[in-house]
CSV table of C-alpha atoms in Angstrom, one decimal:
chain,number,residue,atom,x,y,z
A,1,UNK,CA,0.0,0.0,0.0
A,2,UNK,CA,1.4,3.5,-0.9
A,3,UNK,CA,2.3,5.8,2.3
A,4,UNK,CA,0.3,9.1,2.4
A,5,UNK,CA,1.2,12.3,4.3
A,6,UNK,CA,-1.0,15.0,5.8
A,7,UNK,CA,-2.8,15.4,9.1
A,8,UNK,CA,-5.4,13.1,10.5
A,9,UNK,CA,-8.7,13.7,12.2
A,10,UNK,CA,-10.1,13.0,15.2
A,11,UNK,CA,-10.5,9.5,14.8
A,12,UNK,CA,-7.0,8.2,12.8
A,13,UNK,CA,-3.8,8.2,13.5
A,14,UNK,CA,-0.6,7.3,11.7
A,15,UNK,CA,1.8,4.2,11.3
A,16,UNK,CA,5.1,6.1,10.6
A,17,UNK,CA,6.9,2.3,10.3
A,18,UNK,CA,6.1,-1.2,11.8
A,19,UNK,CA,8.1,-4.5,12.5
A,20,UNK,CA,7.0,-8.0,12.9
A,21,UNK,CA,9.5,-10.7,14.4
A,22,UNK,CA,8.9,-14.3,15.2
A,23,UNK,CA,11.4,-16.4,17.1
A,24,UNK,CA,11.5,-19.6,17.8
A,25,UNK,CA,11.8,-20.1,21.8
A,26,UNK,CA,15.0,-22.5,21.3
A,27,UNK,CA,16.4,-18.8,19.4
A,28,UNK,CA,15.7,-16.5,22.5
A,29,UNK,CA,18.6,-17.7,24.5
A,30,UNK,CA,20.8,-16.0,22.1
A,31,UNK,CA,18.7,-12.9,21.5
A,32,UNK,CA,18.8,-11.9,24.9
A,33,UNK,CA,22.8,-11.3,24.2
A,34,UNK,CA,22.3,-9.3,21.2
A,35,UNK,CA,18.7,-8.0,20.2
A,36,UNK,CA,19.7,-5.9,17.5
A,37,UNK,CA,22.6,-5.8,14.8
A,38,UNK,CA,24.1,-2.3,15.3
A,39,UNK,CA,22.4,-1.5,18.9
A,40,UNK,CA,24.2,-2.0,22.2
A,41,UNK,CA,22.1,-2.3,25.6
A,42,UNK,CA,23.6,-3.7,29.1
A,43,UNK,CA,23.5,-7.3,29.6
A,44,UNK,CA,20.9,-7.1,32.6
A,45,UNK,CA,18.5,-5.7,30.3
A,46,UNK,CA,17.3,-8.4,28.9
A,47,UNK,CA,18.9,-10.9,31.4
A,48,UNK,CA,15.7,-11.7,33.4
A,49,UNK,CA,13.1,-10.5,30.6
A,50,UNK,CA,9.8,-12.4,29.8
A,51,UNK,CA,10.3,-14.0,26.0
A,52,UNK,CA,7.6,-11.8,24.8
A,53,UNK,CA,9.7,-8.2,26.0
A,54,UNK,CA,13.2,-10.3,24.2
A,55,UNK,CA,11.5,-10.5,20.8
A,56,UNK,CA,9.6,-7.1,21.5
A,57,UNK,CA,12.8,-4.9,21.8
A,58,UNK,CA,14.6,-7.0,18.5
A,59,UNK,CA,11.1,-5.8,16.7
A,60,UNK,CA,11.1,-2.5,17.9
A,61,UNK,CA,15.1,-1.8,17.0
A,62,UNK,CA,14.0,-2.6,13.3
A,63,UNK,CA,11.1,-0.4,13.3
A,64,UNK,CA,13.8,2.2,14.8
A,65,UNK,CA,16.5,1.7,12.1
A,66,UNK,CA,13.1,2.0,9.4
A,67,UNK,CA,12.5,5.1,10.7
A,68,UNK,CA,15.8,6.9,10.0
A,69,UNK,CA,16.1,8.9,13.4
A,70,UNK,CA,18.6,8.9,16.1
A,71,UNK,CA,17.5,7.0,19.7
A,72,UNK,CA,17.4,10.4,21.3
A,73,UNK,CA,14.2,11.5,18.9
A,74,UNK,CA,11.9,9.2,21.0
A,75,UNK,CA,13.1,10.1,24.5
A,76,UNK,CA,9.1,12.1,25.0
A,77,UNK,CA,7.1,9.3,23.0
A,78,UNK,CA,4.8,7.2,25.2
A,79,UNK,CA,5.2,2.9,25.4
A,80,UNK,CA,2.2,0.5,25.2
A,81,UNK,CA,3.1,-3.2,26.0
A,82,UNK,CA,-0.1,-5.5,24.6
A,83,UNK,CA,1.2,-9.0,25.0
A,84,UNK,CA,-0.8,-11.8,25.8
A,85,UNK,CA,-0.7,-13.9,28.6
A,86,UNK,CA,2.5,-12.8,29.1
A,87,UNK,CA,4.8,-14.5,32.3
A,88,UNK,CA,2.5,-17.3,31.9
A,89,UNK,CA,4.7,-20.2,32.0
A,90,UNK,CA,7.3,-18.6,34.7
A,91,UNK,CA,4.0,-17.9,36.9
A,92,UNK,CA,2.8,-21.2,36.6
A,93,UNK,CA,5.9,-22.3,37.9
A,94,UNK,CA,6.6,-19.9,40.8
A,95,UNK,CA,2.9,-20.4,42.4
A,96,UNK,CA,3.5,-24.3,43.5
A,97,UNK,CA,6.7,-23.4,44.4
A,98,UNK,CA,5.6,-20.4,46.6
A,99,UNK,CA,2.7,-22.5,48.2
A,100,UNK,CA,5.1,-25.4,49.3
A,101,UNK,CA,8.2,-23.8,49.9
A,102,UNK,CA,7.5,-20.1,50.6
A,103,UNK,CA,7.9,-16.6,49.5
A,104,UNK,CA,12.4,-17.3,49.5
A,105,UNK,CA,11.6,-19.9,46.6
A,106,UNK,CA,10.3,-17.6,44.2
A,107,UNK,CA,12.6,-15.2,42.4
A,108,UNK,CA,12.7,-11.3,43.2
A,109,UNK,CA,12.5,-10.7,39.2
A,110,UNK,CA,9.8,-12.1,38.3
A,111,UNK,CA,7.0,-9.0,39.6
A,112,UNK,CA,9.1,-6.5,37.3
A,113,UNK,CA,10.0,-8.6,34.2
A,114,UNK,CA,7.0,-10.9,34.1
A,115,UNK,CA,3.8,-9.0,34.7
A,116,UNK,CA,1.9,-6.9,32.4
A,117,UNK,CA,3.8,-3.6,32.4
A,118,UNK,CA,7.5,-5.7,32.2
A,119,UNK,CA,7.5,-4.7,28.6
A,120,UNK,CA,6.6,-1.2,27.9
A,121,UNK,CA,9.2,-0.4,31.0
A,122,UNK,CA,12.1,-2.7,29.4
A,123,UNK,CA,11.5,-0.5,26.0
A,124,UNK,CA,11.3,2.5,28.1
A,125,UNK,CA,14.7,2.1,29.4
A,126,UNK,CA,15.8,0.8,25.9
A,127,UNK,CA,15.1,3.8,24.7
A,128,UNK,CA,16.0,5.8,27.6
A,129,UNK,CA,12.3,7.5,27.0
A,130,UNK,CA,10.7,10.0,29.8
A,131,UNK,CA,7.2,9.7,28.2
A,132,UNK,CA,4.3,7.6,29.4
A,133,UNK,CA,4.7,3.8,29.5
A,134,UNK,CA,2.4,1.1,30.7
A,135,UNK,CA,0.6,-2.4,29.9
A,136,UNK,CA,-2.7,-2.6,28.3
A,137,UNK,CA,-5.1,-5.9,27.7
A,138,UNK,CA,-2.8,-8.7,28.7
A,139,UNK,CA,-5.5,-11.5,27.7
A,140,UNK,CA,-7.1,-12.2,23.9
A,141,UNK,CA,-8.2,-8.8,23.4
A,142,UNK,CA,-4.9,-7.4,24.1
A,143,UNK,CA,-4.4,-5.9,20.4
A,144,UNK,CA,-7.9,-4.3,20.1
A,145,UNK,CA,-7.0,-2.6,24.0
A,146,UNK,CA,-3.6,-1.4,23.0
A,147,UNK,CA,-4.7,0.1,19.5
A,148,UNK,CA,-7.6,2.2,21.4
A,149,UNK,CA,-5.1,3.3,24.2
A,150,UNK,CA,-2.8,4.1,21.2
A,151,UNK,CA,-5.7,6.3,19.7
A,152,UNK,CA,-6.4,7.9,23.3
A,153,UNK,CA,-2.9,8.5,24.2
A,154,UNK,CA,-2.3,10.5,21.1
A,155,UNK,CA,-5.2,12.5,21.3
A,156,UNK,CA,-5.2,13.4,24.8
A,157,UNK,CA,-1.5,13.3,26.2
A,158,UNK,CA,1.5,15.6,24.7
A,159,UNK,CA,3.3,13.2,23.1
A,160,UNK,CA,5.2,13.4,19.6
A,161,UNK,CA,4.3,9.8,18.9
A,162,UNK,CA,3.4,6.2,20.4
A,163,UNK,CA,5.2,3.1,20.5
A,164,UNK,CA,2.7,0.4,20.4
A,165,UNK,CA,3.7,-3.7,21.1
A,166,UNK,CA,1.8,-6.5,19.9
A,167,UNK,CA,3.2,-9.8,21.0
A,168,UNK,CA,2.1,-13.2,21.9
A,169,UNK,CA,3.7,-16.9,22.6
A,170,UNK,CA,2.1,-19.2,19.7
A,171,UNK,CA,0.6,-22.3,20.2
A,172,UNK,CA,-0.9,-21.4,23.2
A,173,UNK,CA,-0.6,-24.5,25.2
A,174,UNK,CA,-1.4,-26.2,28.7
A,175,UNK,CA,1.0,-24.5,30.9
A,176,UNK,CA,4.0,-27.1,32.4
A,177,UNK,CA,4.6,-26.2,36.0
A,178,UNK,CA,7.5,-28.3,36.0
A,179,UNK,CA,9.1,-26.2,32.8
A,180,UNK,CA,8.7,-22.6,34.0
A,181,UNK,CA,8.9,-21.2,30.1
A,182,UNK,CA,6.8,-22.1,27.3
A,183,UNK,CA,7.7,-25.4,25.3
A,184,UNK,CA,10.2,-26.0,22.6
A,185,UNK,CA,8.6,-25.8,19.7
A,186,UNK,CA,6.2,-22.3,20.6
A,187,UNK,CA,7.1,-19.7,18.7
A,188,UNK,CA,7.5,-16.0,20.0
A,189,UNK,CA,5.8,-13.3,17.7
A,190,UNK,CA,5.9,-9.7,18.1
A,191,UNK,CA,4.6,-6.8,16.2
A,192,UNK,CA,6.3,-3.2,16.4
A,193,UNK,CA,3.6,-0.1,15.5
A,194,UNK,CA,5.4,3.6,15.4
A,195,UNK,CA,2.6,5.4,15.3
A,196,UNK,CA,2.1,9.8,15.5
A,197,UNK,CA,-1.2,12.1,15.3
A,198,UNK,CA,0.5,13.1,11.3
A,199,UNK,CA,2.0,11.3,8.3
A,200,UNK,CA,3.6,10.6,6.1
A,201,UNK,CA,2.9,7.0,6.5
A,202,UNK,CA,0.0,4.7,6.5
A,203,UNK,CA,-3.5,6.5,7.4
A,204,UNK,CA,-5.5,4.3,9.9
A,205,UNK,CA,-8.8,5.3,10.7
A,206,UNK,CA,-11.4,4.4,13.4
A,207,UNK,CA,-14.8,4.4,12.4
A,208,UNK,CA,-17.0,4.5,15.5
A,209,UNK,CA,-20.3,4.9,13.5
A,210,UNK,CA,-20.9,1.0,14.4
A,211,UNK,CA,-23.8,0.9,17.4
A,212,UNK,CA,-22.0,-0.4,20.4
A,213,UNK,CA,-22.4,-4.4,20.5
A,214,UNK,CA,-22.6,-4.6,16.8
A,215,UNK,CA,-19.0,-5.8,16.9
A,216,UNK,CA,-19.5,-8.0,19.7
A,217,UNK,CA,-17.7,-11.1,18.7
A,218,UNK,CA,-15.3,-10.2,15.5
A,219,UNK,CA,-12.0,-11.2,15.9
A,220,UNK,CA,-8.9,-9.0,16.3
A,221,UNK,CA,-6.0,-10.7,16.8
A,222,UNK,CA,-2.2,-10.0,16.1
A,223,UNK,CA,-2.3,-12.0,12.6
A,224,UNK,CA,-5.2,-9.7,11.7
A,225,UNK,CA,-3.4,-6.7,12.6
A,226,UNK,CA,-0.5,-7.5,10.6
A,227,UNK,CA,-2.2,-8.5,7.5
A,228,UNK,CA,-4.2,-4.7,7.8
A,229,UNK,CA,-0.5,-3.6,7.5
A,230,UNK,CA,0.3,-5.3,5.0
A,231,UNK,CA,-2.7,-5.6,2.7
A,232,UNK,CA,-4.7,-2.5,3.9
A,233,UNK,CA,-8.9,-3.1,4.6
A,234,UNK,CA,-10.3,-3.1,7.3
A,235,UNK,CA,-10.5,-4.4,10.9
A,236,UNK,CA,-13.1,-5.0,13.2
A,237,UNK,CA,-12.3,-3.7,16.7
A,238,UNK,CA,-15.0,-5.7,19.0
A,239,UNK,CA,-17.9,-2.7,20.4
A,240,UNK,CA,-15.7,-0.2,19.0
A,241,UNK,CA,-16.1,-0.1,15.2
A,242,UNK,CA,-14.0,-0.8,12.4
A,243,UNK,CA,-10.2,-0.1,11.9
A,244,UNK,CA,-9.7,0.9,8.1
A,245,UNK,CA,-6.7,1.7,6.0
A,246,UNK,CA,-6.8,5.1,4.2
C-alpha cells in the first residue's frame, strides 16, 4: 500500500513504520545477548526479561532503524506493552513453588519482568524515554485494548508519537509447571507499530459509526493486525467499530 502524508482527524492516526519478528523459543537464549545488529544495551537488560519483552525490543530496533532517526528522537514518546498472557509459564511455575516452599523460593525478578507492564518499562529504558509507559489488555483482546489506548494516548497526552507492542507466545498451550517457560517448539511473535497524530505514513482510521455491540464477537488478533498492514482493509475492533486503512 502507498504511504500518504498530511494530518489526521479526530479519529486516525498514523503508522510512521512497523516491524513483525517471530522467534523460535530455542532462538531466545541467544537474542537476549544481542537483540539488535548495530544497537548496544547492558547485559541485565534483557537478562531476566519475559520471552515476549526479548522479541519485542529486536522488533522494535528494526522499526527504529526504518525510521531513520537517532535514539534520542523518542526520549518524549509514550510505550504500550499489549502482549498476551504474558509471564505465563514462569508464573505457573513460581505459584506451587511459593505455596510449598514459601515466599524465599520464588525469584525477586519475576514482579518486574514478568507481569503486564514488564515490557513497555524494558523499552522504556531501551530507549531511555521520559514519556508515558504502561501495559494494556494482557488477555485475547490485548491488540484491540492497546490500539484504542494508542488512539487515546495520542489525542489526549502531549506526546510526539506512540510506540505500540503486539506480542504473543504461539501455540498457546497447557501451561508445564514443571518447565517454567513455554515449550520448545512455541514460537514468540511480536509486532512493532510507530505510530504519531501526522504522516507521512500509513492512514489508519477508526470508524466509531458502528452501534455499540454490533461488533461483539469479530475477531482481532495480532495475525489480523498485521495483514491490515500489509494488505490495507479493514479491521473489526470488537464494540468499537472498524479499523480501516486510508
Amino acid at each position: 500500500m502507498s504511504a500518504s502524508s498530511g494530518s489526521a482527524g479526530p479519529l486516525d492516526f498514523w503508522v510512521r513504520a512497523w516491524a513483525f519478528r517471530r522467534v523460535p523459543i530455542e532462538g531466545i537464549a541467544s537474542l537476549r545477548k544481542a537483540p539488535a545488529s548495530g544497537h548496544t544495551f547492558p547485559v541485565s537488560l534483557l537478562k531476566n526479561a519475559d520471552e515476549q519483552t526479548v522479541v519485542v525490543l529486536a522488533a522494535l530496533m528494526e522499526a527504529v532503524d526504518r525510521l531513520g532517526a537517532p535514539l534520542e528522537a523518542y526520549r518524549d514518546w509514550g510505550v504500550l506493552g499489549a502482549p498476551r498472557f504474558i509471564g505465563r509459564d514462569c508464573i505457573g511455575q513460581a505459584i506451587p513453588e511459593y505455596t510449598r516452599e514459601g515466599p524465599w523460593s520464588v525469584s525477586p525478578h519475576i514482579i518486574p519482568h514478568r507481569s503486564l507492564h514488564s515490557t513497555s518499562g524494558t523499552i522504556t529504558l531501551a530507549l531511555g524515554s521520559g514519556g508515558p509507559n504502561h501495559g494494556v489488555g494482557g488477555g485475547p483482546d490485548a491488540e484491540t485494548e492497546g490500539l484504542l489506548a494508542a488512539l487515546a494516548m495520542l489525542g489526549e497526552r502531549p506526546v510526539p508519537g506512540v510506540w505500540l507492542t503486539l506480542s504473543q507466545v504461539t501455540p498457546l498451550t497447557r501451561c508445564d509447571s514443571s518447565l517454567g517457560r513455554p515449550p520448545d517448539g512455541s514460537q514468540v511473535e511480536a509486532l512493532v507499530l510507530a505510530l504519531t497524530r501526522e504522516g507521512p505514513g500509513l492512514a489508519l482510521q477508526l470508524d466509531s459509526t458502528l452501534p455499540i455491540g454490533q461488533g461483539a464477537g469479530l475477531a482481532c488478533d495480532l495475525d489480523s493486525v498485521l495483514n491490515l498492514l500489509q494488505q490495507g482493509g479493514s479491521l473489526p475492533l470488537a464494540r468499537v467499530g472498524m479499523l480501516r486503512a486510508a
